[in-house]
Coordinates of C-alpha atoms in Angstrom, one line a residue:
Chain U
M1 CA -30.0 -4.1 38.3
K2 CA -29.8 -1.0 36.1
K3 CA -29.0 -1.9 32.4
A4 CA -25.9 -0.4 30.6
H5 CA -26.5 3.0 29.0
E6 CA -28.1 2.7 25.5
T7 CA -26.4 5.9 24.3
V8 CA -25.3 4.7 20.8
N9 CA -28.9 3.7 20.0
L10 CA -30.4 7.0 21.2
S11 CA -29.6 8.8 18.0
A12 CA -31.1 5.9 15.9
W13 CA -34.1 5.9 18.2
L14 CA -34.7 9.5 17.4
D15 CA -34.8 8.7 13.7
D16 CA -36.9 5.6 14.3
Q17 CA -34.2 3.3 12.8
L18 CA -34.1 0.6 15.5
S19 CA -35.5 -2.9 15.4
P20 CA -38.6 -3.4 17.7
A21 CA -36.4 -5.2 20.3
D22 CA -33.8 -2.5 20.4
K23 CA -36.4 0.2 20.5
A24 CA -38.1 -1.4 23.5
A25 CA -34.8 -1.7 25.2
V26 CA -33.9 2.0 24.7
E27 CA -37.4 3.1 25.9
Q28 CA -37.1 0.8 29.0
H29 CA -33.7 2.3 29.8
L30 CA -34.8 5.9 29.3
K31 CA -37.5 5.5 31.9
Q32 CA -34.9 4.9 34.6
C33 CA -31.8 6.9 33.4
R34 CA -31.7 10.6 33.9
R35 CA -28.4 10.9 32.2
C36 CA -29.7 9.3 29.0
Q37 CA -32.8 11.5 29.1
N38 CA -30.7 14.6 29.2
L39 CA -28.5 13.3 26.4
L40 CA -31.5 12.5 24.3
A41 CA -32.8 16.1 24.8
D42 CA -29.5 17.5 23.6
L43 CA -29.5 15.2 20.5
Q44 CA -33.1 16.2 19.8
Q45 CA -32.2 19.9 20.0
V46 CA -29.1 19.6 17.8
R47 CA -31.1 17.7 15.2
A48 CA -33.8 20.4 15.2
M49 CA -31.3 23.2 15.0
T50 CA -29.5 21.6 12.1
R51 CA -32.8 20.9 10.3
Q52 CA -34.0 24.4 10.8
Q53 CA -31.2 25.7 8.5
P54 CA -32.9 27.6 5.6
S55 CA -32.1 26.6 2.1
Y56 CA -29.1 28.2 0.4
A57 CA -29.7 31.2 -2.0
V58 CA -28.2 30.3 -5.3
S59 CA -27.1 33.1 -7.7
P60 CA -29.5 33.5 -10.6
F61 CA -26.6 33.4 -13.0
F62 CA -25.3 30.1 -11.6
A63 CA -26.9 27.9 -14.3
S64 CA -25.6 30.0 -17.2
R65 CA -22.1 30.0 -15.6
V66 CA -22.1 26.2 -15.2
L67 CA -23.3 25.7 -18.8
A68 CA -20.6 28.0 -20.2
G69 CA -18.0 26.2 -18.1
Y70 CA -19.3 22.9 -19.3
R71 CA -19.2 23.9 -23.0
S72 CA -15.6 25.1 -22.7
A73 CA -14.5 22.0 -20.7
A74 CA -16.3 19.7 -23.2
A75 CA -14.5 21.3 -26.1
E76 CA -11.2 21.1 -24.3
T77 CA -11.8 17.5 -23.5
F78 CA -12.6 16.7 -27.2
W79 CA -9.3 18.2 -28.4
S80 CA -7.2 16.7 -25.7
E81 CA -8.9 13.3 -26.4
L82 CA -8.2 13.7 -30.1
D83 CA -4.6 14.6 -29.3
R84 CA -4.2 11.6 -27.0
L85 CA -5.6 9.3 -29.6
W86 CA -3.5 10.8 -32.5
R87 CA -0.1 11.1 -30.7
P88 CA 0.9 7.4 -30.8
F89 CA 0.4 7.5 -34.6
L90 CA 2.6 10.6 -35.1
R91 CA 5.9 8.7 -35.0
W92 CA 4.6 6.1 -37.5
A93 CA 3.2 8.8 -39.7
A94 CA 6.7 10.5 -39.8
V95 CA 8.4 7.2 -40.7
A96 CA 5.7 6.5 -43.4
A97 CA 6.2 10.0 -44.9
I98 CA 10.0 9.5 -45.2
I99 CA 9.5 6.1 -46.9
L100 CA 7.0 7.6 -49.3
V101 CA 9.2 10.5 -50.3
A102 CA 12.1 8.0 -50.9
L103 CA 10.0 5.8 -53.0
L104 CA 8.7 8.7 -55.1
A105 CA 12.2 10.0 -55.7
W106 CA 13.7 6.6 -56.6
P107 CA 13.5 5.4 -60.2
Q108 CA 10.4 3.2 -60.5
D109 CA 12.1 0.2 -62.4
D110 CA 15.1 -0.9 -64.5
Q111 CA 13.6 0.4 -67.8
A112 CA 13.3 3.9 -66.3
L113 CA 16.9 3.7 -65.1
E114 CA 18.1 2.5 -68.6
N115 CA 16.2 5.4 -70.2
A116 CA 17.8 7.8 -67.8
V117 CA 21.2 6.4 -68.7
Q118 CA 20.5 6.6 -72.4
V119 CA 19.3 10.2 -72.2
T120 CA 22.5 11.1 -70.3
E121 CA 24.6 9.3 -73.0
V122 CA 22.8 11.2 -75.9
E123 CA 23.3 14.4 -74.1
L124 CA 27.0 13.7 -73.5
L125 CA 27.4 12.7 -77.2
S126 CA 25.8 15.8 -78.6
G127 CA 28.0 17.9 -76.2
Q128 CA 31.0 16.1 -77.6
Q129 CA 29.9 16.7 -81.2
E130 CA 29.4 20.4 -80.5
L131 CA 32.9 20.6 -79.0
V132 CA 34.4 18.9 -82.1
Q133 CA 32.5 21.3 -84.3
S134 CA 33.7 24.2 -82.3
L135 CA 37.4 23.0 -82.5
G136 CA 37.0 22.6 -86.3
D137 CA 35.7 26.1 -86.7
M138 CA 38.5 27.5 -84.6
N139 CA 41.0 25.6 -86.7
Q140 CA 39.6 27.1 -89.9
V141 CA 39.7 30.6 -88.4
L142 CA 43.3 30.0 -87.4
Q143 CA 44.3 28.7 -90.9
F144 CA 42.6 31.7 -92.5
A145 CA 44.5 34.1 -90.2
L146 CA 47.8 32.5 -91.0
S147 CA 47.3 32.7 -94.8
Q148 CA 46.8 36.5 -94.6
P149 CA 49.8 39.1 -95.0
S150 CA 51.2 40.0 -91.5
S151 CA 50.6 43.8 -91.8
Q152 CA 46.8 43.2 -91.9
F153 CA 46.8 41.7 -88.4
G154 CA 49.2 44.2 -86.8
G155 CA 52.5 42.4 -87.4
F156 CA 51.2 38.9 -86.5
S157 CA 53.7 36.3 -87.8
Q158 CA 54.7 32.7 -87.2
Chain C
M1 CA -34.9 7.2 -6.0
Q2 CA -35.8 9.7 -8.7
S3 CA -39.2 10.2 -10.4
A4 CA -39.8 9.3 -14.0
D5 CA -39.6 13.0 -14.9
D6 CA -36.1 13.2 -13.3
K7 CA -35.1 10.2 -15.3
D8 CA -36.2 11.8 -18.5
I9 CA -34.3 14.9 -17.7
I10 CA -31.2 12.9 -16.9
I11 CA -31.5 10.9 -20.2
A12 CA -31.9 14.1 -22.1
S13 CA -28.8 15.5 -20.4
Q14 CA -26.9 12.4 -21.3
A15 CA -27.8 13.1 -24.9
G16 CA -26.2 16.6 -24.5
D17 CA -29.5 18.6 -24.1
Q18 CA -28.4 21.8 -22.3
Q19 CA -31.9 22.8 -21.4
A20 CA -32.2 19.5 -19.5
M21 CA -28.9 20.2 -17.9
S22 CA -30.2 23.6 -16.8
R23 CA -33.3 21.9 -15.3
L24 CA -31.0 19.5 -13.4
I25 CA -29.1 22.5 -12.0
S26 CA -32.2 24.3 -10.8
L27 CA -33.4 21.0 -9.2
H28 CA -30.2 20.3 -7.3
A29 CA -28.2 23.6 -7.0
S30 CA -29.5 24.7 -3.6
A31 CA -28.9 21.3 -2.0
V32 CA -25.4 21.0 -3.6
H33 CA -24.5 24.6 -2.3
G34 CA -25.8 23.8 1.2
F35 CA -23.9 20.5 1.3
I36 CA -20.7 22.1 0.2
L37 CA -21.1 25.0 2.6
S38 CA -21.6 22.5 5.4
M39 CA -18.5 20.6 4.4
I40 CA -16.1 23.4 4.0
N41 CA -17.7 26.5 5.7
D42 CA -16.0 28.9 3.3
R43 CA -18.7 31.0 1.6
A44 CA -16.3 32.5 -0.9
A45 CA -15.4 29.0 -2.3
V46 CA -18.9 27.5 -2.3
E47 CA -20.0 28.7 -5.7
D48 CA -16.8 27.8 -7.4
I49 CA -16.9 24.3 -6.0
A50 CA -20.6 23.9 -6.8
Q51 CA -19.9 25.1 -10.4
E52 CA -17.0 22.6 -10.7
T53 CA -19.2 19.8 -9.3
F54 CA -21.9 20.4 -11.9
I55 CA -19.4 20.7 -14.8
R56 CA -17.7 17.4 -13.8
A57 CA -21.1 15.8 -13.4
F58 CA -22.2 16.8 -16.9
L59 CA -18.9 15.7 -18.4
A60 CA -19.4 12.3 -16.8
I61 CA -23.1 12.0 -17.0
G62 CA -22.9 9.4 -19.7
K63 CA -21.5 7.0 -17.1
Y64 CA -24.4 7.5 -14.7
E65 CA -26.4 4.3 -14.8
F66 CA -29.4 5.0 -12.5
R67 CA -28.1 2.6 -9.8
A68 CA -28.1 5.2 -7.1
P69 CA -30.2 8.4 -6.8
F70 CA -28.9 11.1 -9.0
R71 CA -28.4 13.4 -6.0
S72 CA -26.2 10.8 -4.3
W73 CA -24.1 10.5 -7.4
L74 CA -23.9 14.3 -7.6
F75 CA -23.0 14.6 -3.9
R76 CA -20.2 12.1 -4.3
I77 CA -18.6 14.4 -6.9
A78 CA -19.2 17.4 -4.6
L79 CA -17.6 15.5 -1.7
N80 CA -14.5 14.8 -3.8
Q81 CA -14.4 18.5 -4.8
C82 CA -14.7 19.5 -1.1
R83 CA -11.8 17.2 -0.2
D84 CA -9.6 18.7 -2.9
H85 CA -10.5 22.2 -1.7
L86 CA -9.7 21.3 1.9
R87 CA -6.4 19.8 0.9
K88 CA -5.4 23.0 -1.0
V89 CA -6.5 25.1 2.0
K90 CA -4.4 23.0 4.3
V91 CA -1.4 23.5 2.1
R92 CA -2.1 27.3 1.8
S93 CA -2.5 27.6 5.6
I94 CA 1.0 26.1 6.0
I95 CA 2.3 28.7 3.5
H96 CA 0.2 31.6 4.8
P97 CA -0.5 30.9 8.4
F98 CA -2.1 34.3 9.3
K99 CA -4.7 34.5 6.5
R100 CA -8.3 35.3 7.4
S101 CA -10.3 32.4 8.8
A102 CA -13.2 31.0 6.7
D103 CA -15.5 31.3 9.7
D104 CA -15.6 35.1 9.3
T105 CA -17.4 35.0 6.0
E106 CA -21.1 36.0 5.6
I107 CA -23.7 33.3 5.1
E108 CA -26.5 34.1 2.7
Y109 CA -29.8 32.2 2.8
A110 CA -32.9 32.2 0.6
D111 CA -35.5 33.1 3.2
P112 CA -36.0 36.9 3.2
G113 CA -39.3 36.7 5.2
Q114 CA -37.7 37.5 8.6
N115 CA -37.3 40.8 10.4
A116 CA -33.8 42.1 11.1
L117 CA -33.5 40.8 14.7
Q118 CA -34.7 37.3 13.8
Q119 CA -32.3 37.4 10.8
L120 CA -29.4 38.4 13.1
I121 CA -30.2 35.6 15.5
Q122 CA -30.6 33.1 12.7
D123 CA -27.3 34.2 11.2
E124 CA -25.5 33.9 14.5
R125 CA -26.9 30.4 15.1
S126 CA -26.1 29.4 11.5
R127 CA -22.5 30.7 11.9
A128 CA -22.1 28.9 15.2
L129 CA -23.5 25.7 13.7
H130 CA -21.3 25.8 10.6
A131 CA -18.3 26.6 12.7
A132 CA -19.0 23.7 15.0
L133 CA -19.7 21.4 12.0
Q134 CA -16.3 22.5 10.5
R135 CA -14.5 21.3 13.7
L136 CA -16.0 17.8 13.5
P137 CA -13.8 15.1 12.0
E138 CA -14.7 14.6 8.3
S139 CA -16.5 11.3 8.6
L140 CA -18.8 12.7 11.4
R141 CA -19.5 15.9 9.5
Q142 CA -20.4 13.9 6.3
V143 CA -22.9 11.7 8.0
L144 CA -24.5 14.6 10.0
V145 CA -24.8 16.8 6.9
L146 CA -26.3 14.1 4.8
R147 CA -28.8 13.0 7.5
D148 CA -29.9 16.3 9.1
L149 CA -29.3 18.9 6.4
Q150 CA -30.0 16.8 3.3
E151 CA -32.4 14.4 4.9
Y152 CA -30.9 11.3 3.5
S153 CA -32.1 7.9 4.8
Y154 CA -29.6 5.7 6.6
E155 CA -29.6 3.3 3.7
E156 CA -28.8 6.1 1.2
I157 CA -25.9 7.3 3.5
A158 CA -24.6 3.8 3.8
A159 CA -24.7 3.4 0.0
L160 CA -23.1 6.8 -0.7
L161 CA -20.3 6.5 1.8
H162 CA -19.8 2.8 1.4
W163 CA -20.4 2.2 5.1
R164 CA -22.3 -0.5 7.0
M165 CA -25.6 0.5 8.6
G166 CA -24.0 0.0 12.1
T167 CA -21.3 2.5 11.2
V168 CA -23.9 5.0 10.0
K169 CA -25.8 4.7 13.3
S170 CA -22.7 5.0 15.5
R171 CA -21.1 7.8 13.6
L172 CA -24.3 9.8 13.5
F173 CA -24.7 9.4 17.2
R174 CA -21.1 10.6 17.8
A175 CA -21.6 13.5 15.4
R176 CA -24.7 14.7 17.1
K177 CA -23.3 14.2 20.6
E178 CA -20.1 16.1 19.6
L179 CA -22.1 18.9 18.0
A180 CA -24.3 19.1 21.2
N181 CA -21.2 19.6 23.3
R182 CA -19.9 22.4 21.0
L183 CA -23.3 24.1 20.8
K184 CA -24.0 23.9 24.5
P185 CA -24.7 27.6 25.1
Y186 CA -27.3 27.7 22.3
L187 CA -29.0 24.5 23.4
E188 CA -29.3 25.9 27.0
E189 CA -30.7 29.1 25.7
N190 CA -33.3 27.1 23.8
R191 CA -34.1 25.0 26.9
E192 CA -34.6 28.2 29.0
K193 CA -37.0 29.6 26.4
G194 CA -38.8 26.3 26.3
S195 CA -39.2 26.0 30.1

């Protein structure tokens, strides 16, 4: 009885990729099967045609283009990686900056606060004294004016 | 597997040595271009995809651990780039259905030692082959390109594509058979010449 066609193994037989038993089975089958012989011839020709393809002509500038592209991509990757690493800390950095500014602006301790109050009190007191002084001066000027004859001040009288 | 020299070049590239990178490019550029052309058959896009493949490879070269051959690792990146490109082309072809086909593009090869007629025949056969390759399902195209154009072993293909050996064998058979059907006129022409 004629054995089933060994078609799937024909390609592997061409490449010598079969076990000795499979190889013998294919060769035995080929002796008696015209259809498989023709198929094998086609596969052989296709393989030869594909393998005859000449090598591809690469542009002489290809390497320099690749390296320029690589340098630019590497730099981009570096900055984007840095950005990616840094971004989660941005929010915390903002919060930390606000806290720092608040701490610097706030009086450091009670003594400093007391000093600030004292300075303010002294300033207020000296302002008050200056005001009293000014009022005294104004009073003297007024008294002097009233003691003078009325004609000297253009008819000024009480 | 790569030689000790290749290993040294890769280690130097991992340390950021751009001369070593340049050496890696000259060692693998032609194979990568050929692989990409076979996968996408779009001459205009081959160089861009190859360039992107190398740039991505160099950006990630620190992660390469010498478990697989360097070229396999590089081809895996190229394969992903080809897939991205084909996806974009598919979307573009839905938006612009009447745009020029990629099959019309010229194919340039490195062998100038042929006369004009031979060159013409070779170009015609290459174009037919690439067009036929392009019409194969992706999994069949991958295995055929890796085996017959890039001369990978079955084991290397299985490792690169995460397939079993049986799958490699059966898909390679289907790919060759399918390609033989599509290239029938060229095969018969060859047979006539041979007889």
